[in-house]
Amino acid sequence: MWFLFAFLAVPITEIALFIQIGGLIGLWPTLAVVVITALIGSWLVRSQGIMEINNIRRSISRLDDPVEPIAKGLMILVAGALLLTPGFFTDGAGFALLVPAVRSAVFNQLRKRVGIRELVMEEDPRSRQYGGHGDIIDGEFNVEREKRP
């Protein structure tokens, strides 16, 4: 039900803001603001997205819990979609998601609502099958006998 409300409320809000701001500053400055915010937003999304991808890689290589960097990366992706959508309301929401403090607050709220029981990173299960050493070398061999003269 809330999705239907948002689906109707966001375009109506955008149209109302376009009318109000366009009436104050004119048509061309309004369109210029929309294009400039899209360009600035796409640059910010790209730079922050690269940093968050590096955070994801770092947490995975350290075997840390990657949930927070992945969630923040998804928020940056959503911010990019909002910033590329023409409008002032969506631009405001997109720029808000690009602020690290806002992303942390949103993540903390999501963490309260969504429970993750346990994240377990195991070694390769095949390594336990052959004695638990973890060093499995897969290969082929041929037995050749020496010929005696």
Short mmCIF file of N, CA and C in Angstrom, two decimals:
data_model
loop_
_atom_site.label_atom_id
_atom_site.label_comp_id
_atom_site.label_asym_id
_atom_site.label_seq_id
_atom_site.Cartn_x
_atom_site.Cartn_y
_atom_site.Cartn_z
N MET A 1 0.82 -1.20 0.00
CA MET A 1 0.00 0.00 0.00
C MET A 1 0.86 1.26 0.00
N TRP A 2 1.95 1.25 0.78
CA TRP A 2 2.81 2.43 0.82
C TRP A 2 3.50 2.65 -0.50
N PHE A 3 3.75 1.56 -1.25
CA PHE A 3 4.39 1.68 -2.56
C PHE A 3 3.47 2.43 -3.53
N LEU A 4 2.20 2.15 -3.49
CA LEU A 4 1.23 2.85 -4.33
C LEU A 4 1.18 4.33 -3.97
N PHE A 5 1.22 4.62 -2.66
CA PHE A 5 1.23 6.01 -2.21
C PHE A 5 2.47 6.74 -2.73
N ALA A 6 3.62 6.12 -2.61
CA ALA A 6 4.87 6.74 -3.09
C ALA A 6 4.84 6.88 -4.61
N PHE A 7 4.28 5.90 -5.29
CA PHE A 7 4.19 5.93 -6.75
C PHE A 7 3.35 7.10 -7.22
N LEU A 8 2.37 7.50 -6.44
CA LEU A 8 1.53 8.65 -6.79
C LEU A 8 2.06 9.96 -6.22
N ALA A 9 2.60 9.92 -5.02
CA ALA A 9 3.01 11.15 -4.34
C ALA A 9 4.28 11.76 -4.93
N VAL A 10 5.23 10.94 -5.33
CA VAL A 10 6.49 11.49 -5.85
C VAL A 10 6.29 12.28 -7.14
N PRO A 11 5.60 11.77 -8.15
CA PRO A 11 5.41 12.58 -9.36
C PRO A 11 4.59 13.86 -9.10
N ILE A 12 3.60 13.77 -8.24
CA ILE A 12 2.80 14.97 -7.93
C ILE A 12 3.67 16.01 -7.24
N THR A 13 4.53 15.57 -6.32
CA THR A 13 5.45 16.48 -5.65
C THR A 13 6.42 17.10 -6.65
N GLU A 14 6.95 16.29 -7.55
CA GLU A 14 7.88 16.80 -8.57
C GLU A 14 7.21 17.85 -9.46
N ILE A 15 6.00 17.57 -9.90
CA ILE A 15 5.29 18.52 -10.77
C ILE A 15 5.04 19.83 -10.01
N ALA A 16 4.63 19.73 -8.77
CA ALA A 16 4.38 20.94 -7.98
C ALA A 16 5.66 21.74 -7.78
N LEU A 17 6.76 21.06 -7.53
CA LEU A 17 8.03 21.78 -7.37
C LEU A 17 8.50 22.41 -8.68
N PHE A 18 8.33 21.71 -9.79
CA PHE A 18 8.68 22.30 -11.09
C PHE A 18 7.87 23.57 -11.35
N ILE A 19 6.59 23.54 -11.06
CA ILE A 19 5.74 24.71 -11.27
C ILE A 19 6.18 25.87 -10.38
N GLN A 20 6.41 25.58 -9.08
CA GLN A 20 6.79 26.63 -8.15
C GLN A 20 8.15 27.23 -8.49
N ILE A 21 9.15 26.37 -8.68
CA ILE A 21 10.51 26.86 -8.94
C ILE A 21 10.60 27.48 -10.33
N GLY A 22 9.92 26.89 -11.30
CA GLY A 22 9.90 27.47 -12.64
C GLY A 22 9.24 28.84 -12.65
N GLY A 23 8.23 29.03 -11.82
CA GLY A 23 7.59 30.34 -11.70
C GLY A 23 8.50 31.37 -11.06
N LEU A 24 9.37 30.91 -10.14
CA LEU A 24 10.28 31.85 -9.46
C LEU A 24 11.49 32.22 -10.32
N ILE A 25 12.12 31.24 -10.96
CA ILE A 25 13.38 31.53 -11.66
C ILE A 25 13.26 31.41 -13.17
N GLY A 26 12.18 30.93 -13.69
CA GLY A 26 11.99 30.82 -15.13
C GLY A 26 12.26 29.41 -15.64
N LEU A 27 11.88 29.20 -16.91
CA LEU A 27 11.98 27.88 -17.51
C LEU A 27 13.42 27.43 -17.71
N TRP A 28 14.24 28.22 -18.39
CA TRP A 28 15.59 27.79 -18.73
C TRP A 28 16.48 27.63 -17.49
N PRO A 29 16.45 28.54 -16.52
CA PRO A 29 17.24 28.28 -15.31
C PRO A 29 16.79 27.01 -14.57
N THR A 30 15.48 26.74 -14.59
CA THR A 30 14.98 25.53 -13.94
C THR A 30 15.53 24.29 -14.63
N LEU A 31 15.48 24.27 -15.96
CA LEU A 31 16.02 23.13 -16.70
C LEU A 31 17.53 23.02 -16.52
N ALA A 32 18.23 24.16 -16.45
CA ALA A 32 19.68 24.14 -16.22
C ALA A 32 20.01 23.55 -14.86
N VAL A 33 19.24 23.89 -13.84
CA VAL A 33 19.47 23.34 -12.50
C VAL A 33 19.29 21.83 -12.51
N VAL A 34 18.28 21.35 -13.20
CA VAL A 34 18.03 19.90 -13.26
C VAL A 34 19.19 19.18 -13.95
N VAL A 35 19.68 19.73 -15.06
CA VAL A 35 20.78 19.10 -15.79
C VAL A 35 22.07 19.16 -14.97
N ILE A 36 22.35 20.30 -14.34
CA ILE A 36 23.58 20.45 -13.56
C ILE A 36 23.57 19.52 -12.35
N THR A 37 22.43 19.38 -11.68
CA THR A 37 22.39 18.46 -10.53
C THR A 37 22.59 17.02 -10.99
N ALA A 38 22.10 16.68 -12.17
CA ALA A 38 22.32 15.31 -12.70
C ALA A 38 23.80 15.08 -12.97
N LEU A 39 24.48 16.08 -13.55
CA LEU A 39 25.91 15.93 -13.84
C LEU A 39 26.75 15.85 -12.57
N ILE A 40 26.49 16.75 -11.64
CA ILE A 40 27.23 16.74 -10.37
C ILE A 40 26.93 15.45 -9.61
N GLY A 41 25.68 15.05 -9.59
CA GLY A 41 25.29 13.82 -8.89
C GLY A 41 25.94 12.59 -9.48
N SER A 42 26.01 12.51 -10.81
CA SER A 42 26.63 11.33 -11.42
C SER A 42 28.12 11.29 -11.11
N TRP A 43 28.78 12.44 -11.06
CA TRP A 43 30.20 12.47 -10.69
C TRP A 43 30.39 12.02 -9.24
N LEU A 44 29.54 12.52 -8.33
CA LEU A 44 29.64 12.12 -6.92
C LEU A 44 29.34 10.64 -6.73
N VAL A 45 28.34 10.15 -7.43
CA VAL A 45 27.99 8.72 -7.33
C VAL A 45 29.15 7.86 -7.80
N ARG A 46 29.79 8.26 -8.89
CA ARG A 46 30.92 7.48 -9.41
C ARG A 46 32.08 7.46 -8.41
N SER A 47 32.44 8.61 -7.87
CA SER A 47 33.58 8.65 -6.95
C SER A 47 33.28 7.92 -5.64
N GLN A 48 32.09 8.13 -5.08
CA GLN A 48 31.75 7.44 -3.84
C GLN A 48 31.50 5.95 -4.08
N GLY A 49 30.99 5.60 -5.24
CA GLY A 49 30.78 4.19 -5.56
C GLY A 49 32.10 3.44 -5.64
N ILE A 50 33.11 4.06 -6.23
CA ILE A 50 34.43 3.42 -6.31
C ILE A 50 34.99 3.21 -4.91
N MET A 51 34.84 4.22 -4.04
CA MET A 51 35.33 4.07 -2.66
C MET A 51 34.59 2.95 -1.94
N GLU A 52 33.30 2.83 -2.16
CA GLU A 52 32.53 1.79 -1.47
C GLU A 52 32.86 0.41 -2.02
N ILE A 53 33.13 0.29 -3.30
CA ILE A 53 33.56 -0.99 -3.86
C ILE A 53 34.88 -1.41 -3.23
N ASN A 54 35.79 -0.46 -3.03
CA ASN A 54 37.04 -0.78 -2.35
C ASN A 54 36.80 -1.21 -0.91
N ASN A 55 35.83 -0.59 -0.23
CA ASN A 55 35.49 -1.01 1.14
C ASN A 55 34.94 -2.44 1.15
N ILE A 56 34.13 -2.78 0.16
CA ILE A 56 33.58 -4.14 0.06
C ILE A 56 34.71 -5.14 -0.14
N ARG A 57 35.61 -4.83 -1.06
CA ARG A 57 36.74 -5.73 -1.32
C ARG A 57 37.59 -5.90 -0.07
N ARG A 58 37.83 -4.79 0.63
CA ARG A 58 38.66 -4.85 1.83
C ARG A 58 38.01 -5.71 2.91
N SER A 59 36.70 -5.55 3.10
CA SER A 59 36.04 -6.34 4.15
C SER A 59 35.99 -7.82 3.79
N ILE A 60 35.84 -8.12 2.52
CA ILE A 60 35.83 -9.52 2.11
C ILE A 60 37.21 -10.13 2.24
N SER A 61 38.25 -9.38 1.87
CA SER A 61 39.60 -9.94 1.98
C SER A 61 40.02 -10.13 3.43
N ARG A 62 39.48 -9.33 4.33
CA ARG A 62 39.78 -9.49 5.77
C ARG A 62 38.85 -10.49 6.44
N LEU A 63 37.91 -11.02 5.66
CA LEU A 63 36.87 -11.92 6.17
C LEU A 63 36.00 -11.24 7.22
N ASP A 64 35.80 -9.93 7.07
CA ASP A 64 34.88 -9.18 7.93
C ASP A 64 33.47 -9.30 7.35
N ASP A 65 32.52 -8.87 8.11
CA ASP A 65 31.12 -8.87 7.68
C ASP A 65 30.94 -7.81 6.59
N PRO A 66 30.62 -8.19 5.35
CA PRO A 66 30.50 -7.21 4.26
C PRO A 66 29.11 -6.58 4.13
N VAL A 67 28.22 -6.84 5.08
CA VAL A 67 26.84 -6.38 4.93
C VAL A 67 26.77 -4.85 4.89
N GLU A 68 27.46 -4.17 5.79
CA GLU A 68 27.37 -2.71 5.82
C GLU A 68 27.92 -2.06 4.55
N PRO A 69 29.13 -2.42 4.08
CA PRO A 69 29.58 -1.79 2.84
C PRO A 69 28.70 -2.12 1.63
N ILE A 70 28.14 -3.32 1.59
CA ILE A 70 27.25 -3.67 0.48
C ILE A 70 25.98 -2.83 0.55
N ALA A 71 25.42 -2.68 1.75
CA ALA A 71 24.20 -1.88 1.91
C ALA A 71 24.47 -0.42 1.54
N LYS A 72 25.61 0.10 1.96
CA LYS A 72 25.94 1.48 1.61
C LYS A 72 26.19 1.63 0.11
N GLY A 73 26.77 0.62 -0.50
CA GLY A 73 26.94 0.65 -1.95
C GLY A 73 25.60 0.66 -2.67
N LEU A 74 24.65 -0.11 -2.17
CA LEU A 74 23.31 -0.10 -2.76
C LEU A 74 22.63 1.25 -2.57
N MET A 75 22.88 1.89 -1.43
CA MET A 75 22.31 3.23 -1.21
C MET A 75 22.90 4.24 -2.19
N ILE A 76 24.19 4.11 -2.49
CA ILE A 76 24.80 4.99 -3.47
C ILE A 76 24.20 4.74 -4.85
N LEU A 77 23.92 3.48 -5.17
CA LEU A 77 23.28 3.14 -6.43
C LEU A 77 21.88 3.76 -6.52
N VAL A 78 21.12 3.67 -5.44
CA VAL A 78 19.79 4.29 -5.39
C VAL A 78 19.91 5.81 -5.52
N ALA A 79 20.92 6.40 -4.86
CA ALA A 79 21.14 7.84 -4.97
C ALA A 79 21.41 8.23 -6.42
N GLY A 80 22.18 7.42 -7.13
CA GLY A 80 22.43 7.70 -8.54
C GLY A 80 21.17 7.66 -9.37
N ALA A 81 20.32 6.69 -9.11
CA ALA A 81 19.05 6.60 -9.85
C ALA A 81 18.17 7.81 -9.54
N LEU A 82 18.15 8.22 -8.29
CA LEU A 82 17.34 9.39 -7.91
C LEU A 82 17.89 10.66 -8.54
N LEU A 83 19.21 10.80 -8.59
CA LEU A 83 19.81 12.01 -9.15
C LEU A 83 19.65 12.09 -10.67
N LEU A 84 19.58 10.97 -11.33
CA LEU A 84 19.37 10.98 -12.78
C LEU A 84 17.91 11.15 -13.15
N THR A 85 17.02 10.95 -12.19
CA THR A 85 15.60 11.19 -12.43
C THR A 85 15.35 12.69 -12.35
N PRO A 86 14.78 13.29 -13.39
CA PRO A 86 14.58 14.74 -13.35
C PRO A 86 13.59 15.14 -12.25
N GLY A 87 14.01 16.09 -11.45
CA GLY A 87 13.13 16.60 -10.41
C GLY A 87 13.91 17.10 -9.22
N PHE A 88 13.26 17.94 -8.44
CA PHE A 88 13.92 18.54 -7.28
C PHE A 88 13.81 17.66 -6.04
N PHE A 89 12.67 17.03 -5.86
CA PHE A 89 12.48 16.15 -4.70
C PHE A 89 13.41 14.94 -4.78
N THR A 90 13.48 14.31 -5.96
CA THR A 90 14.36 13.15 -6.11
C THR A 90 15.83 13.56 -6.02
N ASP A 91 16.17 14.75 -6.52
CA ASP A 91 17.54 15.24 -6.37
C ASP A 91 17.90 15.44 -4.91
N GLY A 92 16.97 16.00 -4.14
CA GLY A 92 17.22 16.19 -2.70
C GLY A 92 17.43 14.87 -1.98
N ALA A 93 16.59 13.89 -2.31
CA ALA A 93 16.74 12.57 -1.68
C ALA A 93 18.04 11.90 -2.13
N GLY A 94 18.39 12.05 -3.41
CA GLY A 94 19.63 11.46 -3.91
C GLY A 94 20.86 12.08 -3.28
N PHE A 95 20.89 13.41 -3.18
CA PHE A 95 22.03 14.07 -2.55
C PHE A 95 22.11 13.71 -1.06
N ALA A 96 20.96 13.55 -0.43
CA ALA A 96 20.97 13.16 0.99
C ALA A 96 21.62 11.79 1.17
N LEU A 97 21.33 10.85 0.26
CA LEU A 97 21.93 9.52 0.37
C LEU A 97 23.42 9.51 0.08
N LEU A 98 23.93 10.58 -0.51
CA LEU A 98 25.37 10.65 -0.77
C LEU A 98 26.14 11.16 0.44
N VAL A 99 25.44 11.62 1.45
CA VAL A 99 26.11 12.07 2.68
C VAL A 99 26.36 10.83 3.55
N PRO A 100 27.64 10.57 3.91
CA PRO A 100 27.95 9.35 4.66
C PRO A 100 27.18 9.23 5.98
N ALA A 101 26.94 10.34 6.67
CA ALA A 101 26.20 10.28 7.93
C ALA A 101 24.76 9.84 7.70
N VAL A 102 24.17 10.29 6.61
CA VAL A 102 22.79 9.88 6.29
C VAL A 102 22.76 8.40 5.95
N ARG A 103 23.74 7.94 5.17
CA ARG A 103 23.79 6.50 4.85
C ARG A 103 23.95 5.66 6.09
N SER A 104 24.78 6.11 7.02
CA SER A 104 24.95 5.36 8.28
C SER A 104 23.66 5.32 9.07
N ALA A 105 22.95 6.45 9.13
CA ALA A 105 21.67 6.49 9.86
C ALA A 105 20.64 5.58 9.19
N VAL A 106 20.57 5.60 7.87
CA VAL A 106 19.63 4.73 7.16
C VAL A 106 20.01 3.27 7.39
N PHE A 107 21.30 2.97 7.35
CA PHE A 107 21.73 1.58 7.58
C PHE A 107 21.37 1.13 8.99
N ASN A 108 21.57 1.99 9.97
CA ASN A 108 21.22 1.62 11.35
C ASN A 108 19.73 1.38 11.50
N GLN A 109 18.90 2.18 10.83
CA GLN A 109 17.46 1.95 10.88
C GLN A 109 17.09 0.64 10.18
N LEU A 110 17.74 0.37 9.05
CA LEU A 110 17.47 -0.89 8.35
C LEU A 110 17.92 -2.09 9.17
N ARG A 111 19.04 -1.94 9.86
CA ARG A 111 19.56 -3.03 10.68
C ARG A 111 18.59 -3.39 11.80
N LYS A 112 17.88 -2.39 12.33
CA LYS A 112 16.89 -2.65 13.39
C LYS A 112 15.70 -3.43 12.84
N ARG A 113 15.35 -3.18 11.58
CA ARG A 113 14.17 -3.82 11.00
C ARG A 113 14.46 -5.17 10.36
N VAL A 114 15.67 -5.33 9.85
CA VAL A 114 16.04 -6.56 9.15
C VAL A 114 17.07 -7.29 10.00
N GLY A 115 16.79 -8.50 10.35
CA GLY A 115 17.71 -9.26 11.19
C GLY A 115 18.56 -10.22 10.38
N ILE A 116 19.84 -10.19 10.65
CA ILE A 116 20.75 -11.16 10.06
C ILE A 116 21.21 -12.05 11.19
N ARG A 117 20.95 -13.31 11.09
CA ARG A 117 21.27 -14.21 12.18
C ARG A 117 22.76 -14.46 12.30
N GLU A 118 23.38 -14.86 11.20
CA GLU A 118 24.78 -15.21 11.29
C GLU A 118 25.38 -15.20 9.89
N LEU A 119 26.58 -14.71 9.81
CA LEU A 119 27.33 -14.76 8.57
C LEU A 119 28.54 -15.63 8.82
N VAL A 120 28.61 -16.75 8.10
CA VAL A 120 29.70 -17.70 8.29
C VAL A 120 30.47 -17.83 6.99
N MET A 121 31.76 -17.63 7.11
CA MET A 121 32.62 -17.85 5.95
C MET A 121 33.44 -19.08 6.23
N GLU A 122 33.19 -20.11 5.45
CA GLU A 122 33.87 -21.38 5.67
C GLU A 122 34.95 -21.58 4.62
N GLU A 123 35.87 -22.44 4.95
CA GLU A 123 36.86 -22.85 3.96
C GLU A 123 36.20 -23.79 2.99
N ASP A 124 36.89 -24.15 1.97
CA ASP A 124 36.38 -25.04 0.94
C ASP A 124 36.00 -26.38 1.56
N PRO A 125 34.75 -26.81 1.43
CA PRO A 125 34.34 -28.08 2.05
C PRO A 125 35.10 -29.28 1.50
N ARG A 126 35.66 -29.18 0.31
CA ARG A 126 36.43 -30.30 -0.24
C ARG A 126 37.70 -30.53 0.56
N SER A 127 38.21 -29.47 1.24
CA SER A 127 39.46 -29.64 1.98
C SER A 127 39.25 -30.54 3.20
N ARG A 128 38.05 -30.53 3.76
CA ARG A 128 37.78 -31.42 4.90
C ARG A 128 37.64 -32.86 4.45
N GLN A 129 37.22 -33.05 3.23
CA GLN A 129 37.00 -34.39 2.71
C GLN A 129 38.31 -35.17 2.63
N TYR A 130 39.41 -34.52 2.42
CA TYR A 130 40.68 -35.20 2.23
C TYR A 130 41.64 -34.98 3.39
N GLY A 131 41.15 -34.85 4.57
CA GLY A 131 42.03 -34.78 5.72
C GLY A 131 42.11 -33.42 6.37
N GLY A 132 41.45 -32.41 5.83
CA GLY A 132 41.38 -31.12 6.49
C GLY A 132 42.61 -30.27 6.38
N HIS A 133 43.50 -30.54 5.46
CA HIS A 133 44.70 -29.73 5.35
C HIS A 133 44.46 -28.45 4.57
N GLY A 134 43.48 -28.42 3.71
CA GLY A 134 43.20 -27.24 2.95
C GLY A 134 44.07 -27.08 1.71
N ASP A 135 45.03 -27.95 1.52
CA ASP A 135 45.91 -27.86 0.36
C ASP A 135 45.61 -29.02 -0.58
N ILE A 136 44.72 -28.79 -1.48
CA ILE A 136 44.34 -29.82 -2.44
C ILE A 136 44.93 -29.45 -3.78
N ILE A 137 45.63 -30.39 -4.36
CA ILE A 137 46.19 -30.17 -5.69
C ILE A 137 45.51 -31.17 -6.61
N ASP A 138 44.81 -30.66 -7.58
CA ASP A 138 44.10 -31.49 -8.52
C ASP A 138 44.97 -31.67 -9.75
N GLY A 139 45.16 -32.88 -10.17
CA GLY A 139 45.99 -33.10 -11.34
C GLY A 139 45.88 -34.52 -11.84
N GLU A 140 46.64 -34.81 -12.89
CA GLU A 140 46.68 -36.15 -13.47
C GLU A 140 48.12 -36.63 -13.47
N PHE A 141 48.29 -37.93 -13.50
CA PHE A 141 49.65 -38.47 -13.54
C PHE A 141 49.67 -39.76 -14.33
N ASN A 142 50.83 -40.09 -14.81
CA ASN A 142 51.06 -41.34 -15.52
C ASN A 142 52.25 -42.02 -14.86
N VAL A 143 52.17 -43.34 -14.72
CA VAL A 143 53.29 -44.10 -14.15
C VAL A 143 54.09 -44.65 -15.33
N GLU A 144 55.34 -44.28 -15.35
CA GLU A 144 56.23 -44.79 -16.39
C GLU A 144 57.32 -45.63 -15.73
N ARG A 145 57.58 -46.75 -16.31
CA ARG A 145 58.63 -47.61 -15.79
C ARG A 145 59.89 -47.40 -16.61
N GLU A 146 60.98 -47.47 -15.89
CA GLU A 146 62.27 -47.33 -16.58
C GLU A 146 62.56 -48.58 -17.39
N LYS A 147 63.10 -48.41 -18.55
CA LYS A 147 63.49 -49.55 -19.38
C LYS A 147 64.94 -49.90 -19.04
N ARG A 148 65.19 -51.19 -18.78
CA ARG A 148 66.56 -51.63 -18.47
C ARG A 148 67.25 -52.14 -19.73
N PRO A 149 68.48 -51.74 -19.97
CA PRO A 149 69.19 -52.22 -21.18
C PRO A 149 69.64 -53.63 -21.12
#
